[in-house]
C-alpha positions as protocol buffer text, in pm:
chain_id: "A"
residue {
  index: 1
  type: UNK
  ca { x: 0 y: 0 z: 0 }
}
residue {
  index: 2
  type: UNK
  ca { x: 132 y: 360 z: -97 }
}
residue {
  index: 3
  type: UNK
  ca { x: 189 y: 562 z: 175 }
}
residue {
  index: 4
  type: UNK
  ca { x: -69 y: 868 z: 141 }
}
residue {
  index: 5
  type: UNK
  ca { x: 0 y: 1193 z: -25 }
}
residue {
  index: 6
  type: UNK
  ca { x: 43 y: 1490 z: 129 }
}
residue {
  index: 7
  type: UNK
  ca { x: -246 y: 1689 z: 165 }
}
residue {
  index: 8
  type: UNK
  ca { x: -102 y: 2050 z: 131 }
}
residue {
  index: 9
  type: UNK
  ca { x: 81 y: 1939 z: -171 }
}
residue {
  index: 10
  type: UNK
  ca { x: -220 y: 1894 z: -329 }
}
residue {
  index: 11
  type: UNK
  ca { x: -505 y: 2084 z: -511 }
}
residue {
  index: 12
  type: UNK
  ca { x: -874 y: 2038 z: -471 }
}
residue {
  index: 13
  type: UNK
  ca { x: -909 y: 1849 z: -791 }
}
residue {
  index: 14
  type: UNK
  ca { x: -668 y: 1665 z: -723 }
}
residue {
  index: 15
  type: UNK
  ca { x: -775 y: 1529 z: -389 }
}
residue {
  index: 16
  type: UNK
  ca { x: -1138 y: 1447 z: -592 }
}
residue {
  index: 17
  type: UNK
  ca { x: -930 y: 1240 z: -859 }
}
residue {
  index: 18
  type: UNK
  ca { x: -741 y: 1056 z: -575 }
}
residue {
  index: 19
  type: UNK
  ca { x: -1066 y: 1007 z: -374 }
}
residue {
  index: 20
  type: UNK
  ca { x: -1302 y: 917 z: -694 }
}
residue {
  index: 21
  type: UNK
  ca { x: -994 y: 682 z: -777 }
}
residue {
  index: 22
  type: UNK
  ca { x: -952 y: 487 z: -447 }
}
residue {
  index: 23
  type: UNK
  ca { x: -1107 y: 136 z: -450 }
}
residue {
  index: 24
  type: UNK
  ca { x: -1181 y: -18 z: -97 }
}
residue {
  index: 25
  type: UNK
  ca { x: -1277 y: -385 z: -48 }
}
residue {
  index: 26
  type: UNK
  ca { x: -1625 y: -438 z: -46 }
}
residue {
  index: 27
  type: UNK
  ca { x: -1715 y: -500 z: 314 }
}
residue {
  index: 28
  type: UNK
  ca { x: -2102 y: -405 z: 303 }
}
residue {
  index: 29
  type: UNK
  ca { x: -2115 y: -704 z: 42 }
}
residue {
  index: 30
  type: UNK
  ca { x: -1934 y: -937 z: 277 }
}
residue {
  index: 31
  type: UNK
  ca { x: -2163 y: -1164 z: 529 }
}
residue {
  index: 32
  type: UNK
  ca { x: -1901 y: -1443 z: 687 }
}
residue {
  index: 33
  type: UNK
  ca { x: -2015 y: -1544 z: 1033 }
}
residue {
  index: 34
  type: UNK
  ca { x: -1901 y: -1393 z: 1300 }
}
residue {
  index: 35
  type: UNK
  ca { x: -1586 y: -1575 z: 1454 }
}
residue {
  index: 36
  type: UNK
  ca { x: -1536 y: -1365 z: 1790 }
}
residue {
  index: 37
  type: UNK
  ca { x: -1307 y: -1107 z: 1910 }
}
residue {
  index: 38
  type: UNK
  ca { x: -1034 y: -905 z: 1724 }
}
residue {
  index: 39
  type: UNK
  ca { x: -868 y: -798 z: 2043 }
}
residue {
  index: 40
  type: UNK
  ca { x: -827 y: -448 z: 1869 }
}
residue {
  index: 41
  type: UNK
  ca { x: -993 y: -153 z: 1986 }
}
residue {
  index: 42
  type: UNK
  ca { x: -954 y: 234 z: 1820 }
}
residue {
  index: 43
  type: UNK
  ca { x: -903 y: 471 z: 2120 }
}
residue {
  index: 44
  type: UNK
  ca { x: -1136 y: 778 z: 2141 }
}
residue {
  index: 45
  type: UNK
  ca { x: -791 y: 966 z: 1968 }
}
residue {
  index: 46
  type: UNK
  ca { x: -757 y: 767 z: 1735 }
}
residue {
  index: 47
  type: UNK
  ca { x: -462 y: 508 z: 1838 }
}
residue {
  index: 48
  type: UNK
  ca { x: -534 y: 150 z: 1749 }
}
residue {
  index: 49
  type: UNK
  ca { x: -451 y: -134 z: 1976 }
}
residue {
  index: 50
  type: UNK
  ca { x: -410 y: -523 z: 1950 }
}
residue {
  index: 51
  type: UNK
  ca { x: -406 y: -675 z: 2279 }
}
residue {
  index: 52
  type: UNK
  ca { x: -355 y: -346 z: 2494 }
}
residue {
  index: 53
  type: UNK
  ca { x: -68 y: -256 z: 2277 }
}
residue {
  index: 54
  type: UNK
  ca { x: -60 y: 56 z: 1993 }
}
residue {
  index: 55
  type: UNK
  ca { x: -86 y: -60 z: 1656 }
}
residue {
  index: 56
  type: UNK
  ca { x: 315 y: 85 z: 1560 }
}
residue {
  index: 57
  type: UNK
  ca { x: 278 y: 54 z: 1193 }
}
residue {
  index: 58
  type: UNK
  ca { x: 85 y: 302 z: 980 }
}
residue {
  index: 59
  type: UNK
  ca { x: 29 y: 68 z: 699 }
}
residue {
  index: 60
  type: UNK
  ca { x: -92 y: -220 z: 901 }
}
residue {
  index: 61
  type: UNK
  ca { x: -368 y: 56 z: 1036 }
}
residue {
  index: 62
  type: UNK
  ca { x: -454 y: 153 z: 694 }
}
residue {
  index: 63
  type: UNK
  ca { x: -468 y: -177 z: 602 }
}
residue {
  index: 64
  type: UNK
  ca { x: -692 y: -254 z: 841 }
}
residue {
  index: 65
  type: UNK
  ca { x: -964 y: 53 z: 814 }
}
residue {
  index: 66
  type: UNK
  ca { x: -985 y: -110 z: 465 }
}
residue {
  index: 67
  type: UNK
  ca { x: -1177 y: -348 z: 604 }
}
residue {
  index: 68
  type: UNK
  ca { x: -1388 y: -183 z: 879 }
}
residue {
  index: 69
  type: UNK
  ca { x: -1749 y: -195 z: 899 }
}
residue {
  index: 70
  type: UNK
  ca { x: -1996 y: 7 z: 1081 }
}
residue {
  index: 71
  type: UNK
  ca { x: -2286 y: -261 z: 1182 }
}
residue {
  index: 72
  type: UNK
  ca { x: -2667 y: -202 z: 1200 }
}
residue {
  index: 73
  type: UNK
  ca { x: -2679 y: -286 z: 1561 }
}
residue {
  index: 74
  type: UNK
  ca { x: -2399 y: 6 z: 1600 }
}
residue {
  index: 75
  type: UNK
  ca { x: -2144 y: -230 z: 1639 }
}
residue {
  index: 76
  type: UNK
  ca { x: -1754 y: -228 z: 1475 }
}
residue {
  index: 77
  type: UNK
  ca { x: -1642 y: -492 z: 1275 }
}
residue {
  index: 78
  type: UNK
  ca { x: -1316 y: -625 z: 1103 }
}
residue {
  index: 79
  type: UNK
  ca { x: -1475 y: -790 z: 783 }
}
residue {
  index: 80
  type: UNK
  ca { x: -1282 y: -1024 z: 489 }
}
residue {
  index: 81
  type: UNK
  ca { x: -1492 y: -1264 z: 316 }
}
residue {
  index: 82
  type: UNK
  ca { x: -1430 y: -1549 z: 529 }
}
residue {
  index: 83
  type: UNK
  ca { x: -1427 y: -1390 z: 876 }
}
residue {
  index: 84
  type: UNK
  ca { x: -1577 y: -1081 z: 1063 }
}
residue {
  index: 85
  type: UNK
  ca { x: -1439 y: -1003 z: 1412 }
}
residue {
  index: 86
  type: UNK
  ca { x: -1571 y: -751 z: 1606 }
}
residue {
  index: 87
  type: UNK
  ca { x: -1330 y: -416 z: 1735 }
}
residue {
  index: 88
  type: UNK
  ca { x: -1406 y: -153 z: 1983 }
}
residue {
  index: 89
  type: UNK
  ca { x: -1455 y: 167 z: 1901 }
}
residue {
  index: 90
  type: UNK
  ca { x: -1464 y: 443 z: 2178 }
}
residue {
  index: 91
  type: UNK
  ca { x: -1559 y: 714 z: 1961 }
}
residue {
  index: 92
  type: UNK
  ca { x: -1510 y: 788 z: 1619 }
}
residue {
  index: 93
  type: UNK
  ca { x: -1306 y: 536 z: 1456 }
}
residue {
  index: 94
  type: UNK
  ca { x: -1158 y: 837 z: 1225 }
}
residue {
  index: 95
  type: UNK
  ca { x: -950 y: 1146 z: 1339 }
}
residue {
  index: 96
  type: UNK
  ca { x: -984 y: 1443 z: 1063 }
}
residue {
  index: 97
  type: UNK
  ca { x: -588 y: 1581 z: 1088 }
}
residue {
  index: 98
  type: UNK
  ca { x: -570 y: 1817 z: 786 }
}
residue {
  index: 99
  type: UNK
  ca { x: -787 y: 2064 z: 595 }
}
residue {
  index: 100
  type: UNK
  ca { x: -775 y: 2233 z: 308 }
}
residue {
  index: 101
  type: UNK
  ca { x: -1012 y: 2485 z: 150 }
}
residue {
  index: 102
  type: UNK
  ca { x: -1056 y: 2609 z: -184 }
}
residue {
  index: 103
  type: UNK
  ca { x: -1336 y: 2894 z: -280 }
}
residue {
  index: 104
  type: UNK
  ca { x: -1539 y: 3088 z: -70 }
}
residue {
  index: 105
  type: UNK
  ca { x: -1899 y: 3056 z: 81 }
}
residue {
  index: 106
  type: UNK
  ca { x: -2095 y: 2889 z: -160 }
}
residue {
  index: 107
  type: UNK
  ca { x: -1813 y: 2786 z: -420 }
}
residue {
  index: 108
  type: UNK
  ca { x: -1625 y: 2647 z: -132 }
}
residue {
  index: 109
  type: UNK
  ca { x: -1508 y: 2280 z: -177 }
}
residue {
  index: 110
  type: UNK
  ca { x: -1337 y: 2143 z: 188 }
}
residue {
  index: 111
  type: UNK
  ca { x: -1078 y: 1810 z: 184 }
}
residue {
  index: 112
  type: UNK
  ca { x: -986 y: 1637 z: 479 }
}
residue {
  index: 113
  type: UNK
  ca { x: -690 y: 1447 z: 550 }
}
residue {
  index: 114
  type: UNK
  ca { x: -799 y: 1150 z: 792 }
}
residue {
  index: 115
  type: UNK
  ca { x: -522 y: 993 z: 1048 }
}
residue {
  index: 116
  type: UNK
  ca { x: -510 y: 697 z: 808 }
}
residue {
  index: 117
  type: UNK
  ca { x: -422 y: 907 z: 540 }
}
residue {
  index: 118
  type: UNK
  ca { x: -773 y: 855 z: 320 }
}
residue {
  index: 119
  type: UNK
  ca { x: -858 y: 1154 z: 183 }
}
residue {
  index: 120
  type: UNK
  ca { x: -1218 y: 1269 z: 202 }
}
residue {
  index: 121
  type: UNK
  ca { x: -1428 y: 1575 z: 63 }
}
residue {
  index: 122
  type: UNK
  ca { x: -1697 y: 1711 z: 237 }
}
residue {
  index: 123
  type: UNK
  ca { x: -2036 y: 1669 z: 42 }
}
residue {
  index: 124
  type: UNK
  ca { x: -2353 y: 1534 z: 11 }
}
residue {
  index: 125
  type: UNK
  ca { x: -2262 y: 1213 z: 107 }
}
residue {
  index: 126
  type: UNK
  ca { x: -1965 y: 1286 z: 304 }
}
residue {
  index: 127
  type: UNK
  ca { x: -2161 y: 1547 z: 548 }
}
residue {
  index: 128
  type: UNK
  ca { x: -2016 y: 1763 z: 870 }
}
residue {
  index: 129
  type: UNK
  ca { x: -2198 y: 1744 z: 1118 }
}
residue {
  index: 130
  type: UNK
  ca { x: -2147 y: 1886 z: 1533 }
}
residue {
  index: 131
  type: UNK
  ca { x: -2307 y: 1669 z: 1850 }
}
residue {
  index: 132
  type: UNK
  ca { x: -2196 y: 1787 z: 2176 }
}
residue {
  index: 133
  type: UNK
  ca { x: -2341 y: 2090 z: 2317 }
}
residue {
  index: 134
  type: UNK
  ca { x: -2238 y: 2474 z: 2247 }
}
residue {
  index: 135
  type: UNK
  ca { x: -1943 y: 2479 z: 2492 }
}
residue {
  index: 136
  type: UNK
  ca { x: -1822 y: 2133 z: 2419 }
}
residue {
  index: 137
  type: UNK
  ca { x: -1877 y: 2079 z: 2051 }
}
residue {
  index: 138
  type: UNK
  ca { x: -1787 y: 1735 z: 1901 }
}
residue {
  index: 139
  type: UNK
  ca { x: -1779 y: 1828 z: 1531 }
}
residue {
  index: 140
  type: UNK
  ca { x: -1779 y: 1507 z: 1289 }
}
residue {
  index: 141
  type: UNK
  ca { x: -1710 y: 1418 z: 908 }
}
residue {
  index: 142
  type: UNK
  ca { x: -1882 y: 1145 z: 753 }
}
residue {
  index: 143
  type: UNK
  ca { x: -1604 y: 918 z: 584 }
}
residue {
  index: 144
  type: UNK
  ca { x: -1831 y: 606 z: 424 }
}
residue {
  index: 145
  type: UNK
  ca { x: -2101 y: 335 z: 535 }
}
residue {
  index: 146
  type: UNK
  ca { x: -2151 y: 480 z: 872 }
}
residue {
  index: 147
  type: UNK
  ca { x: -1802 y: 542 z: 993 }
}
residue {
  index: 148
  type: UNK
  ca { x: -1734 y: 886 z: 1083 }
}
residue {
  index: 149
  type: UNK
  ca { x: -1408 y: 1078 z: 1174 }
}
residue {
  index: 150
  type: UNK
  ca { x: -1385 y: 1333 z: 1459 }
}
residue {
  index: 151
  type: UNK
  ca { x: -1272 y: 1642 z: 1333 }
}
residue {
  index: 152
  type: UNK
  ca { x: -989 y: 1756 z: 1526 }
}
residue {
  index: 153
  type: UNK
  ca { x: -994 y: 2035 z: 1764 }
}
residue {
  index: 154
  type: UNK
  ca { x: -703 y: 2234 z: 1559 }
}
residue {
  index: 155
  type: UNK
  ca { x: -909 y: 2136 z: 1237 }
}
residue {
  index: 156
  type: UNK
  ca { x: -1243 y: 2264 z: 1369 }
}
residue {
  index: 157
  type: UNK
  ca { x: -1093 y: 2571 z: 1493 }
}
residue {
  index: 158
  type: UNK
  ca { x: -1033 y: 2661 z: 1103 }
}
residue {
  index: 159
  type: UNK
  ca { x: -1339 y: 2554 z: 1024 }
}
residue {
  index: 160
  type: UNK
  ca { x: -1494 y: 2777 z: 1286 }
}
residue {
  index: 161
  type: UNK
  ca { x: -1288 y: 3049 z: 1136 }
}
residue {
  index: 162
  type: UNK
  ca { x: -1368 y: 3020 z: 811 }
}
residue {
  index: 163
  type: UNK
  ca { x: -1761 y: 3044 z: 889 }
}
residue {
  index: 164
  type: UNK
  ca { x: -1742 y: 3342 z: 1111 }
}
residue {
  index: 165
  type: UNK
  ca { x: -1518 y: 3532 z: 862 }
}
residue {
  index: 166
  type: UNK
  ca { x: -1826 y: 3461 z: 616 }
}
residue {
  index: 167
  type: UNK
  ca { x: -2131 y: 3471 z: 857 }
}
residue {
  index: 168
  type: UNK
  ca { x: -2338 y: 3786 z: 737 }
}
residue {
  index: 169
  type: UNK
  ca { x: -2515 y: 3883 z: 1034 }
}
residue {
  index: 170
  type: UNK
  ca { x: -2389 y: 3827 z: 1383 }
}
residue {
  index: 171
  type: UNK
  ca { x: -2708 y: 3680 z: 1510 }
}
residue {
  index: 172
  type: UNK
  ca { x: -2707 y: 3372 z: 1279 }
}
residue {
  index: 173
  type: UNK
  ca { x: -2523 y: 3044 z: 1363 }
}
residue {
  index: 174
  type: UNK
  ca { x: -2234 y: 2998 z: 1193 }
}
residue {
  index: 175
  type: UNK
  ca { x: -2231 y: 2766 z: 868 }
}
residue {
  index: 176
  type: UNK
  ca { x: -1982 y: 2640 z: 595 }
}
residue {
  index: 177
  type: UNK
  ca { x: -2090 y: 2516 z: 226 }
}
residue {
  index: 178
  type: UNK
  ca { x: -1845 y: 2270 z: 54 }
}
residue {
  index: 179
  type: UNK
  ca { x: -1910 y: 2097 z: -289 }
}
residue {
  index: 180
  type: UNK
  ca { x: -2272 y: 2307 z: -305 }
}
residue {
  index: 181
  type: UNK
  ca { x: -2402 y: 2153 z: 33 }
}
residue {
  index: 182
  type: UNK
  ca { x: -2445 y: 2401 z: 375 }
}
residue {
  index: 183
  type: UNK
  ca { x: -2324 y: 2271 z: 741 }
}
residue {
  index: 184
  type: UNK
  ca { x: -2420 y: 2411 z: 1049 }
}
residue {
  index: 185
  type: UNK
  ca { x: -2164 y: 2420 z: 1279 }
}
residue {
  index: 186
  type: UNK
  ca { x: -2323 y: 2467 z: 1595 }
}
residue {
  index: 187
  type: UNK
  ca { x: -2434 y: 2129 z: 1768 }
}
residue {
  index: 188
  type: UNK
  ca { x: -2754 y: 1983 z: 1611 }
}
């Protein structure tokens, strides 16, 4: 596996080539019984363990949010054609590291760089969205089939930034548009 590109080397349309381009495996198509316990659980920042240790190799946690699925009963799962094992997920089993913006207000298109190194644009299908409550915001991006990535504070920061530079009147909440769709980003 390629290690990922760098997102500030990068131009919007390029990061919609790369992201059109990547092929995952398809887990939603995938039904093997259920064998038990991966022993792996992705920390609420991100970190991956096996067996109480960190997961030390970037490609062998790429490799395995390949294969990640987001169950109906809101359970994690590692998923091959032969064998699904379930995996613990504290929070988000994403971290949003990087942004980069191109446009403004409506003509805005957003990337994200996730701690696996997918690239993701926001969109209809790949929406922002913010839980939490007004002082403790927990800002999300949707990354595919249920999985989501936490945005991260630094990250949501210049998002916030970006949206109150544009916000019109004072009174309204703050919102961002990226690839023609609007985001609130006040908790919803």
């Amino acid at each position: 596996m390629p290690p990922p590109p760098d997102i500030e080397t990068l131009s919007l349309t390029d990061i919609a080539r790369l992201v059109e381009e990547r092929r995952l495996p398809p887990v939603e198509q995938w039904d093997p019984a259920h064998c038990g316990d991966s022993e792996m659980r992705i920390a609420a920042d991100g970190t991956w363990f096996h067996q109480g240790s960190p997961i030390g190799r970037k490609e062998m946690v790429r490799l395995f949010s390949t294969i990640l699925r987001h169950e109906p009963d809101g359970g994690f799962v590692l998923v091959t054609p032969v064998e699904k094992l379930s995996i613990e997920v504290e929070d988000a089993p994403f971290i949003a590291v990087e942004m980069t913006s191109e446009g403004e207000e409506r003509d805005r298109r957003l990337a994200f760089r996730l701690n696996t190194g997918d690239l993701v644009m926001a969109d209809a299908e790949h929406r922002l969205s913010v839980r939490g409550t007004e002082d403790e915001p927990r800002p999300y991006l949707h990354v595919r089939g249920g999985l989501e990535a936490l945005i991260a504070r630094s990250v949501y920061y210049e998002l916030a930034r970006i949206a109150i530079d544009e916000q019109t009147h004072p009174d309204e909440p703050p919102v961002l548009w990226s690839c023609g769709e609007r985001f609130a980003l006040t908790p919803q």
